mmCIF file of C-alpha atoms and ligand atoms in Angstrom:
data_model
loop_
_atom_site.group_PDB
_atom_site.id
_atom_site.type_symbol
_atom_site.label_atom_id
_atom_site.label_comp_id
_atom_site.label_asym_id
_atom_site.label_seq_id
_atom_site.Cartn_x
_atom_site.Cartn_y
_atom_site.Cartn_z
ATOM 1 C CA MET A 13 63.318 80.077 66.659
ATOM 2 C CA SER A 14 64.065 77.069 63.958
ATOM 3 C CA GLU A 15 67.091 76.525 66.328
ATOM 4 C CA THR A 16 65.475 76.170 69.421
ATOM 5 C CA VAL A 17 63.024 73.677 67.579
ATOM 6 C CA MET A 18 65.983 71.891 66.045
ATOM 7 C CA SER A 19 67.865 71.308 69.373
ATOM 8 C CA ASP A 20 64.916 70.458 71.267
ATOM 9 C CA THR A 21 64.325 67.763 68.244
ATOM 10 C CA ALA A 22 67.830 66.667 68.700
ATOM 11 C CA GLN A 23 67.251 66.237 72.740
ATOM 12 C CA ARG A 24 64.019 64.620 72.165
ATOM 13 C CA GLN A 25 65.636 61.668 70.067
ATOM 14 C CA ALA A 26 68.379 61.306 72.604
ATOM 15 C CA LEU A 27 65.828 61.209 75.237
ATOM 16 C CA ALA A 28 63.602 58.761 73.209
ATOM 17 C CA GLU A 29 66.305 56.175 72.935
ATOM 18 C CA GLU A 30 67.046 56.179 76.602
ATOM 19 C CA LEU A 31 63.322 55.844 77.403
ATOM 20 C CA ASP A 32 62.677 53.395 74.637
ATOM 21 C CA SER A 33 65.014 50.782 76.676
ATOM 22 C CA PHE A 34 62.609 51.398 79.654
ATOM 23 C CA ASN A 35 59.442 50.803 77.101
ATOM 24 C CA CYS A 36 58.539 54.564 77.650
ATOM 25 C CA ARG A 37 58.375 57.158 75.173
ATOM 26 C CA ILE A 38 57.516 60.890 74.879
ATOM 27 C CA ALA A 39 55.862 62.484 71.938
ATOM 28 C CA GLN A 40 58.298 63.330 69.127
ATOM 29 C CA PRO A 41 57.731 66.086 66.396
ATOM 30 C CA THR A 42 57.515 63.608 63.653
ATOM 31 C CA ASP A 43 54.350 61.998 65.428
ATOM 32 C CA GLY A 44 51.247 62.843 63.453
ATOM 33 C CA PRO A 45 48.490 65.004 65.704
ATOM 34 C CA LEU A 46 47.126 62.960 68.602
ATOM 35 C CA PHE A 47 43.954 64.943 68.779
ATOM 36 C CA THR A 48 42.051 66.400 65.829
ATOM 37 C CA ARG A 49 39.633 68.994 65.969
ATOM 38 C CA GLU A 50 36.953 66.522 64.511
ATOM 39 C CA PRO A 51 37.187 62.999 63.282
ATOM 40 C CA GLN A 52 39.266 62.400 60.252
ATOM 41 C CA SER A 53 38.602 58.817 59.212
ATOM 42 C CA THR A 54 40.884 57.240 56.665
ATOM 43 C CA MET A 55 37.701 55.290 55.344
ATOM 44 C CA GLN A 56 36.654 55.921 51.929
ATOM 45 C CA ALA A 57 33.148 56.607 50.883
ATOM 46 C CA ALA A 58 32.209 53.601 48.554
ATOM 47 C CA HIS A 59 30.082 52.149 45.953
ATOM 48 C CA TRP A 60 29.351 48.698 44.939
ATOM 49 C CA LYS A 61 26.952 48.381 42.022
ATOM 50 C CA ALA A 62 24.468 45.024 41.817
ATOM 51 C CA ALA A 63 25.676 43.986 38.186
ATOM 52 C CA ASP A 64 29.432 44.084 39.232
ATOM 53 C CA LEU A 65 28.603 41.775 42.390
ATOM 54 C CA ALA A 66 26.241 39.556 40.586
ATOM 55 C CA ARG A 67 29.138 38.622 38.173
ATOM 56 C CA LEU A 68 31.771 38.380 41.065
ATOM 57 C CA LEU A 69 29.479 36.170 42.904
ATOM 58 C CA GLU A 70 28.774 33.784 40.209
ATOM 59 C CA LYS A 71 32.674 33.413 39.778
ATOM 60 C CA ILE A 72 33.558 32.830 43.502
ATOM 61 C CA GLY A 73 30.515 30.368 43.301
ATOM 62 C CA ALA A 74 32.388 28.405 40.259
ATOM 63 C CA SER A 75 35.950 28.403 41.902
ATOM 64 C CA ILE A 76 35.588 28.189 45.669
ATOM 65 C CA LYS A 77 34.405 24.931 47.223
ATOM 66 C CA LEU A 78 32.700 25.166 50.827
ATOM 67 C CA GLU A 79 34.862 22.894 52.962
ATOM 68 C CA ALA A 80 33.800 21.776 56.785
ATOM 69 C CA GLY A 81 35.868 23.556 59.279
ATOM 70 C CA GLY A 82 33.423 26.653 59.231
ATOM 71 C CA GLN A 83 34.379 28.488 56.422
ATOM 72 C CA ARG A 84 31.933 30.718 54.281
ATOM 73 C CA ARG A 85 31.863 31.030 50.559
ATOM 74 C CA THR A 86 31.736 34.977 51.008
ATOM 75 C CA LEU A 87 32.455 38.234 48.677
ATOM 76 C CA ARG A 88 34.031 40.679 51.354
ATOM 77 C CA LEU A 89 33.165 44.705 50.618
ATOM 78 C CA ALA A 90 36.487 45.628 51.231
ATOM 79 C CA ASN A 91 37.687 49.533 51.615
ATOM 80 C CA ARG A 92 40.636 50.985 50.351
ATOM 81 C CA GLY A 93 41.287 53.272 53.316
ATOM 82 C CA LEU A 94 41.402 50.455 55.841
ATOM 83 C CA PRO A 95 43.704 47.639 56.383
ATOM 84 C CA PHE A 96 40.664 45.361 56.373
ATOM 85 C CA GLY A 97 36.671 45.669 56.763
ATOM 86 C CA THR A 98 34.180 47.728 55.304
ATOM 87 C CA THR A 99 34.222 50.414 57.751
ATOM 88 C CA PRO A 100 36.446 50.981 60.894
ATOM 89 C CA THR A 101 34.326 48.598 63.064
ATOM 90 C CA LEU A 102 32.183 46.383 60.692
ATOM 91 C CA TRP A 103 33.017 43.460 57.783
ATOM 92 C CA ALA A 104 29.976 43.384 55.226
ATOM 93 C CA SER A 105 30.218 40.222 52.990
ATOM 94 C CA ILE A 106 27.853 38.901 50.760
ATOM 95 C CA GLN A 107 27.458 34.697 51.305
ATOM 96 C CA TYR A 108 26.695 32.772 48.391
ATOM 97 C CA ILE A 109 25.456 29.398 48.795
ATOM 98 C CA LEU A 110 24.648 26.676 46.211
ATOM 99 C CA PRO A 111 22.124 23.943 46.396
ATOM 100 C CA GLY A 112 23.047 20.978 48.700
ATOM 101 C CA GLU A 113 25.823 23.121 50.344
ATOM 102 C CA ILE A 114 26.266 23.394 54.094
ATOM 103 C CA ALA A 115 27.950 26.191 56.062
ATOM 104 C CA THR A 116 29.030 24.213 59.377
ATOM 105 C CA ALA A 117 28.353 25.027 62.642
ATOM 106 C CA HIS A 118 30.698 27.480 64.195
ATOM 107 C CA ARG A 119 30.446 30.533 66.947
ATOM 108 C CA HIS A 120 32.661 33.456 67.778
ATOM 109 C CA THR A 121 32.466 36.623 69.832
ATOM 110 C CA ALA A 122 31.899 38.895 66.936
ATOM 111 C CA SER A 123 28.187 39.418 66.674
ATOM 112 C CA ALA A 124 26.821 39.119 63.315
ATOM 113 C CA LEU A 125 23.530 39.474 61.247
ATOM 114 C CA ARG A 126 22.292 38.035 57.988
ATOM 115 C CA PHE A 127 19.622 39.885 55.738
ATOM 116 C CA ILE A 128 18.303 37.636 52.974
ATOM 117 C CA MET A 129 18.812 39.395 49.305
ATOM 118 C CA GLN A 130 18.023 36.809 46.980
ATOM 119 C CA GLY A 131 16.630 33.057 46.956
ATOM 120 C CA ARG A 132 14.758 30.733 48.845
ATOM 121 C CA GLY A 133 15.264 27.293 50.142
ATOM 122 C CA ALA A 134 18.095 27.697 52.845
ATOM 123 C CA ASP A 135 17.607 27.528 56.826
ATOM 124 C CA THR A 136 20.105 28.662 59.448
ATOM 125 C CA ILE A 137 20.286 27.131 62.859
ATOM 126 C CA VAL A 138 21.051 29.608 65.445
ATOM 127 C CA ASP A 139 21.735 28.283 69.100
ATOM 128 C CA GLY A 140 19.168 25.410 68.328
ATOM 129 C CA GLU A 141 16.667 27.697 66.825
ATOM 130 C CA ARG A 142 15.874 26.902 63.307
ATOM 131 C CA TYR A 143 14.480 29.514 60.434
ATOM 132 C CA GLU A 144 14.066 29.465 56.845
ATOM 133 C CA MET A 145 15.504 32.449 55.357
ATOM 134 C CA ASN A 146 13.426 34.420 52.825
ATOM 135 C CA GLU A 147 14.050 37.688 51.016
ATOM 136 C CA GLY A 148 14.170 40.666 53.141
ATOM 137 C CA ASP A 149 14.415 38.636 56.667
ATOM 138 C CA LEU A 150 16.984 39.784 59.146
ATOM 139 C CA VAL A 151 18.609 36.796 61.419
ATOM 140 C CA LEU A 152 20.513 37.763 64.350
ATOM 141 C CA THR A 153 23.681 35.783 65.351
ATOM 142 C CA PRO A 154 24.452 37.259 68.564
ATOM 143 C CA ALA A 155 28.097 36.820 70.311
ATOM 144 C CA MET A 156 28.997 33.452 70.788
ATOM 145 C CA ALA A 157 25.810 31.891 69.540
ATOM 146 C CA TRP A 158 26.421 28.993 67.466
ATOM 147 C CA HIS A 159 25.481 28.993 63.867
ATOM 148 C CA ASP A 160 24.986 26.764 60.704
ATOM 149 C CA HIS A 161 23.269 27.339 57.441
ATOM 150 C CA GLU A 162 22.122 24.751 54.959
ATOM 151 C CA HIS A 163 20.798 25.214 51.313
ATOM 152 C CA LYS A 164 18.038 22.936 50.231
ATOM 153 C CA GLY A 165 16.899 24.983 47.362
ATOM 154 C CA ASP A 166 17.637 24.497 43.886
ATOM 155 C CA LYS A 167 19.337 27.782 43.079
ATOM 156 C CA PRO A 168 21.931 29.821 44.372
ATOM 157 C CA MET A 169 21.085 31.771 47.368
ATOM 158 C CA ILE A 170 22.639 35.375 48.428
ATOM 159 C CA TRP A 171 22.546 37.125 51.770
ATOM 160 C CA LEU A 172 24.245 40.089 53.571
ATOM 161 C CA ASP A 173 26.516 39.111 56.488
ATOM 162 C CA VAL A 174 27.468 41.878 58.616
ATOM 163 C CA LEU A 175 30.026 41.315 61.659
ATOM 164 C CA ASP A 176 31.689 43.709 64.085
ATOM 165 C CA ILE A 177 35.035 42.073 63.583
ATOM 166 C CA SER A 178 37.161 45.141 63.361
ATOM 167 C CA LEU A 179 35.617 46.293 66.628
ATOM 168 C CA VAL A 180 36.164 43.124 68.375
ATOM 169 C CA ARG A 181 39.726 42.919 67.003
ATOM 170 C CA SER A 182 40.743 46.051 68.049
ATOM 171 C CA MET A 183 39.711 44.857 71.572
ATOM 172 C CA HIS A 184 41.699 41.860 71.061
ATOM 173 C CA ALA A 185 38.635 40.053 72.207
ATOM 174 C CA THR A 186 38.536 37.517 69.357
ATOM 175 C CA PHE A 187 37.285 33.915 70.430
ATOM 176 C CA PHE A 188 36.503 31.349 67.645
ATOM 177 C CA GLU A 189 35.422 27.616 68.075
ATOM 178 C CA GLY A 190 34.152 25.071 65.237
ATOM 179 C CA SER A 191 31.737 22.465 66.226
ATOM 180 C CA ALA A 192 32.433 18.826 65.602
ATOM 181 C CA THR A 193 29.099 18.440 63.986
ATOM 182 C CA PRO A 194 28.410 20.286 60.549
ATOM 183 C CA ARG A 195 24.976 21.268 61.951
ATOM 184 C CA GLN A 196 23.244 21.863 65.522
ATOM 185 C CA ALA A 197 20.222 19.726 67.052
ATOM 186 C CA VAL A 198 17.112 21.552 66.477
ATOM 187 C CA LEU A 199 15.215 22.579 69.686
ATOM 188 C CA ASP A 200 11.624 20.974 70.282
ATOM 189 C CA ILE A 201 10.009 24.292 69.133
ATOM 190 C CA PRO A 202 12.390 25.597 66.470
ATOM 191 C CA ASP A 203 11.256 29.025 66.317
ATOM 192 C CA HIS A 204 10.675 29.697 70.262
ATOM 193 C CA SER A 205 12.275 33.064 70.248
ATOM 194 C CA TYR A 206 9.949 34.341 67.285
ATOM 195 C CA ARG A 207 7.210 32.579 68.977
ATOM 196 C CA ARG A 208 7.827 34.457 72.213
ATOM 197 C CA TYR A 209 8.673 37.749 71.133
ATOM 198 C CA GLY A 210 7.948 38.088 67.582
ATOM 199 C CA SER A 211 4.660 40.170 68.006
ATOM 200 C CA ALA A 212 7.000 42.934 69.387
ATOM 201 C CA ILE A 213 4.128 44.439 71.151
ATOM 202 C CA MET A 214 3.180 41.575 73.730
ATOM 203 C CA ARG A 215 5.352 39.104 75.757
ATOM 204 C CA PRO A 216 4.761 36.117 77.599
ATOM 205 C CA LEU A 217 3.704 36.537 81.182
ATOM 206 C CA ASN A 218 6.424 35.594 83.999
ATOM 207 C CA ASP A 219 8.814 35.900 81.199
ATOM 208 C CA ARG A 220 12.382 35.348 82.717
ATOM 209 C CA ASN A 221 14.673 37.135 80.213
ATOM 210 C CA THR A 222 16.066 40.292 80.826
ATOM 211 C CA PRO A 223 16.875 42.937 78.266
ATOM 212 C CA GLU A 224 20.992 42.679 78.377
ATOM 213 C CA LEU A 225 20.539 39.992 75.725
ATOM 214 C CA ASN A 226 17.936 40.514 73.234
ATOM 215 C CA PRO A 227 16.245 36.881 73.093
ATOM 216 C CA LEU A 228 14.661 37.529 69.495
ATOM 217 C CA LEU A 229 16.517 36.320 66.543
ATOM 218 C CA VAL A 230 14.550 36.759 63.638
ATOM 219 C CA TYR A 231 12.822 39.834 62.327
ATOM 220 C CA PRO A 232 10.647 38.552 59.189
ATOM 221 C CA ALA A 233 10.345 40.842 56.209
ATOM 222 C CA ALA A 234 6.701 40.767 56.060
ATOM 223 C CA ARG A 235 6.406 42.535 59.791
ATOM 224 C CA ALA A 236 9.327 44.864 59.300
ATOM 225 C CA GLN A 237 7.700 46.193 55.879
ATOM 226 C CA GLU A 238 4.320 46.549 57.449
ATOM 227 C CA ALA A 239 5.882 48.800 60.185
ATOM 228 C CA LEU A 240 7.490 50.656 57.591
ATOM 229 C CA ARG A 241 4.416 51.325 55.338
ATOM 230 C CA LEU A 242 2.397 52.347 58.634
ATOM 231 C CA ALA A 243 5.386 54.501 59.467
ATOM 232 C CA ALA A 244 5.533 56.297 56.107
ATOM 233 C CA ALA A 245 2.205 58.057 56.900
ATOM 234 C CA LEU A 246 4.019 60.085 59.727
ATOM 235 C CA PRO A 247 6.059 63.246 59.728
ATOM 236 C CA PRO A 248 9.346 62.115 57.977
ATOM 237 C CA ASP A 249 12.588 62.465 59.502
ATOM 238 C CA PRO A 250 14.542 65.289 57.873
ATOM 239 C CA PHE A 251 17.687 63.369 57.360
ATOM 240 C CA ASP A 252 16.578 59.778 56.887
ATOM 241 C CA ASP A 253 12.926 60.311 55.754
ATOM 242 C CA THR A 254 11.143 57.168 57.072
ATOM 243 C CA ALA A 255 13.559 54.966 59.150
ATOM 244 C CA LEU A 256 12.749 52.561 61.534
ATOM 245 C CA GLU A 257 15.515 50.513 63.808
ATOM 246 C CA TYR A 258 15.191 46.945 64.523
ATOM 247 C CA VAL A 259 14.844 46.682 68.266
ATOM 248 C CA ASN A 260 15.415 44.330 71.101
ATOM 249 C CA PRO A 261 11.819 43.733 71.927
ATOM 250 C CA LEU A 262 12.763 43.839 75.625
ATOM 251 C CA ASP A 263 13.637 47.200 76.273
ATOM 252 C CA GLY A 264 13.448 48.859 72.873
ATOM 253 C CA GLY A 265 17.185 49.038 72.320
ATOM 254 C CA PRO A 266 19.028 47.875 69.491
ATOM 255 C CA ALA A 267 18.659 44.388 68.342
ATOM 256 C CA LEU A 268 22.327 44.061 68.592
ATOM 257 C CA PRO A 269 24.508 45.405 71.301
ATOM 258 C CA THR A 270 27.012 47.285 69.021
ATOM 259 C CA ILE A 271 25.417 46.933 65.583
ATOM 260 C CA GLY A 272 22.264 48.913 64.321
ATOM 261 C CA THR A 273 20.000 47.589 61.880
ATOM 262 C CA VAL A 274 17.561 49.784 60.105
ATOM 263 C CA LEU A 275 14.718 49.612 57.334
ATOM 264 C CA GLN A 276 14.457 52.961 55.549
ATOM 265 C CA SER A 277 12.136 54.487 52.642
ATOM 266 C CA LEU A 278 12.439 57.317 50.877
ATOM 267 C CA ARG A 279 9.396 58.876 49.497
ATOM 268 C CA PRO A 280 9.340 59.518 45.659
ATOM 269 C CA GLY A 281 11.109 62.774 44.848
ATOM 270 C CA VAL A 282 12.517 63.155 48.258
ATOM 271 C CA HIS A 283 15.771 65.034 48.775
ATOM 272 C CA THR A 284 16.792 64.930 52.383
ATOM 273 C CA GLN A 285 18.776 67.231 54.378
ATOM 274 C CA ALA A 286 22.357 66.702 54.814
ATOM 275 C CA HIS A 287 23.817 65.724 58.024
ATOM 276 C CA ARG A 288 26.963 64.157 59.678
ATOM 277 C CA HIS A 289 27.416 61.985 62.599
ATOM 278 C CA THR A 290 30.087 59.694 64.248
ATOM 279 C CA GLY A 291 29.714 56.164 63.342
ATOM 280 C CA SER A 292 30.020 54.358 59.963
ATOM 281 C CA VAL A 293 27.067 52.808 57.944
ATOM 282 C CA VAL A 294 26.662 50.232 55.364
ATOM 283 C CA TYR A 295 23.739 50.487 52.916
ATOM 284 C CA TYR A 296 22.119 47.960 50.833
ATOM 285 C CA VAL A 297 19.342 49.090 48.296
ATOM 286 C CA MET A 298 16.379 46.791 48.280
ATOM 287 C CA ARG A 299 14.144 48.744 45.597
ATOM 288 C CA GLY A 300 14.212 51.856 43.960
ATOM 289 C CA LYS A 301 16.522 54.248 42.278
ATOM 290 C CA GLY A 302 18.311 57.306 43.597
ATOM 291 C CA ALA A 303 21.492 59.035 44.731
ATOM 292 C CA THR A 304 23.454 59.560 48.035
ATOM 293 C CA VAL A 305 25.853 62.409 48.123
ATOM 294 C CA VAL A 306 28.883 61.549 50.487
ATOM 295 C CA ASN A 307 31.317 64.378 51.207
ATOM 296 C CA GLY A 308 30.290 65.960 47.514
ATOM 297 C CA THR A 309 30.661 62.725 45.624
ATOM 298 C CA THR A 310 27.278 61.891 44.219
ATOM 299 C CA PHE A 311 26.439 58.078 44.033
ATOM 300 C CA GLU A 312 23.797 56.939 41.541
ATOM 301 C CA TRP A 313 22.229 53.560 43.188
ATOM 302 C CA GLY A 314 19.620 51.138 42.075
ATOM 303 C CA ALA A 315 18.404 47.931 43.455
ATOM 304 C CA GLY A 316 21.055 45.509 44.872
ATOM 305 C CA ASP A 317 23.844 48.114 45.238
ATOM 306 C CA PHE A 318 25.718 48.831 48.302
ATOM 307 C CA MET A 319 27.084 51.679 49.955
ATOM 308 C CA ALA A 320 29.477 52.623 52.974
ATOM 309 C CA ILE A 321 29.488 56.031 54.591
ATOM 310 C CA PRO A 322 32.609 56.887 56.531
ATOM 311 C CA PRO A 323 32.257 58.335 60.145
ATOM 312 C CA TRP A 324 31.510 62.150 60.243
ATOM 313 C CA ALA A 325 30.872 62.088 56.192
ATOM 314 C CA VAL A 326 28.349 64.666 55.287
ATOM 315 C CA HIS A 327 25.577 62.764 53.321
ATOM 316 C CA GLU A 328 22.142 63.148 52.064
ATOM 317 C CA HIS A 329 19.749 60.749 50.209
ATOM 318 C CA ILE A 330 17.785 61.550 46.797
ATOM 319 C CA ASN A 331 15.033 59.182 45.544
ATOM 320 C CA ARG A 332 15.112 59.947 41.450
ATOM 321 C CA SER A 333 11.601 58.329 41.135
ATOM 322 C CA ASP A 334 8.268 60.666 40.841
ATOM 323 C CA ASP A 335 6.126 57.855 41.652
ATOM 324 C CA THR A 336 7.917 55.105 43.715
ATOM 325 C CA PRO A 337 9.397 54.761 47.167
ATOM 326 C CA ALA A 338 12.960 53.332 47.617
ATOM 327 C CA MET A 339 13.727 51.003 50.485
ATOM 328 C CA LEU A 340 17.154 50.797 51.750
ATOM 329 C CA PHE A 341 18.418 48.420 54.630
ATOM 330 C CA GLN A 342 21.252 50.304 56.752
ATOM 331 C CA VAL A 343 23.894 48.887 59.170
ATOM 332 C CA ASN A 344 25.557 50.873 61.476
ATOM 333 C CA ASP A 345 27.807 50.756 64.331
ATOM 334 C CA ILE A 346 26.020 53.560 66.288
ATOM 335 C CA PRO A 347 24.771 51.335 69.360
ATOM 336 C CA ALA A 348 28.687 50.789 70.051
ATOM 337 C CA LEU A 349 29.414 54.571 69.866
ATOM 338 C CA ARG A 350 26.268 55.489 71.628
ATOM 339 C CA LYS A 351 27.407 52.852 74.786
ATOM 340 C CA LEU A 352 30.873 54.606 74.840
ATOM 341 C CA GLY A 353 29.553 58.328 74.884
ATOM 342 C CA LEU A 354 30.795 58.842 71.791
ATOM 343 C CA TYR A 355 27.948 59.470 69.367
ATOM 344 C CA ARG A 356 27.441 63.229 67.857
ATOM 345 C CA GLU A 357 25.582 64.243 65.049
ATOM 346 C CA GLU A 358 24.882 67.539 63.084
ATOM 347 C CA ALA A 359 22.731 69.020 60.351
ATOM 348 C CA VAL A 360 24.927 70.504 57.800
ATOM 349 C CA ASP A 361 23.816 73.499 55.276
ATOM 350 C CA VAL A 362 25.415 72.391 51.942
ATOM 351 C CA ALA A 363 25.053 75.149 50.472
ATOM 352 C CA GLU A 364 26.803 76.969 53.256
ATOM 353 C CA ALA A 365 29.469 74.532 53.703
ATOM 354 C CA GLY A 366 30.340 74.846 50.123
ATOM 355 C CA ARG A 367 30.683 78.628 50.636
ATOM 356 C CA ASN A 368 33.574 78.005 53.108
HETATM 357 C C1 1HN B 402 30.970 34.199 59.298
HETATM 358 O O1 1HN B 402 31.061 33.528 60.442
HETATM 359 C C2 1HN B 402 29.563 33.984 58.309
HETATM 360 O O2 1HN B 402 28.395 32.571 59.962
HETATM 361 C C3 1HN B 402 29.627 34.753 57.240
HETATM 362 O O3 1HN B 402 27.731 32.970 57.757
HETATM 363 C C4 1HN B 402 30.331 35.740 56.889
HETATM 364 C C5 1HN B 402 32.610 36.903 57.323
HETATM 365 C C6 1HN B 402 34.087 36.993 58.146
HETATM 366 C C7 1HN B 402 34.118 36.366 59.175
HETATM 367 C C8 1HN B 402 33.286 35.492 59.535
HETATM 368 C C9 1HN B 402 28.733 33.118 58.887
HETATM 369 C C10 1HN B 402 31.518 35.912 57.575
HETATM 370 C C11 1HN B 402 31.799 35.248 58.988
#
């Protein structure tokens, strides 16, 4: 038996060399498995603590200058299991911008979003629309939309940036373009997409926009949090408790074609049921105190912390407070998986799994 394998191995190697000269190959015994029964991600579950991030942000603020040419001062959330990025598709970074600074205009094929963590006084211009950035606001930068930011306030400002860079890179579809002018001209009605679609329950009559491209660029904190407060009175979801996805107001689909954005609240004392799904998730804890168990590792989190959950990892959430809801902002790549027919999910009985 083993002899057969060995001679087969030698034969295969000889053949492989010949095939290689024609840019062809056959499977070799030394190749890893092509298919696995279920996803085996190299991404590691990860947790970043608010106090560490605050210290590191101050440090990069003091040591890195913002220069023209489209550079940003960002602290990237890196994953040890991946060559780059936070998850197999997403890059999450925290942008730190000082009073008076401008992050000059550029655009790229990667879709991006900003979720404001701390500070006030900065604005962003996206394809000519200008918005103030306030804590808890979500601002979108769809693929190839020009964007630049300016901080007119008097204290450092911090926000989360998430881009689908690794997804775009894996498809070798990266384009990037800088602008000759640091900031874009602003449209006569600077917030026109919000005025058209911001209510999310009405739209202008005879509107010509089609749902393929979400026209709405901003989702203010007050509206999203009011929606979450209303939803909290509904029967909870077993895995996510109360979770609302930011939508394209024209078709109810995800706000960005590849990136899912979710505002989530966990009732006091809740312990959700465990589940797993394809697609990766980055969490930002807005308020509260709790824990998330990922593949048996418990991350004890508080406000300002980040977590990353690998594809197909079993996870469950706990709110450690008996009287205060926790609020989390979640970013995932599930819309991309759904569009490709790759989304799967299942509930997991953790006690049962532990016995196996
Ligand atoms: C980017 O363009 C921004 O436009 C922020 O503010 C973070 C991280 C990696 C690559 C591009 C921005 C980014 C980024």
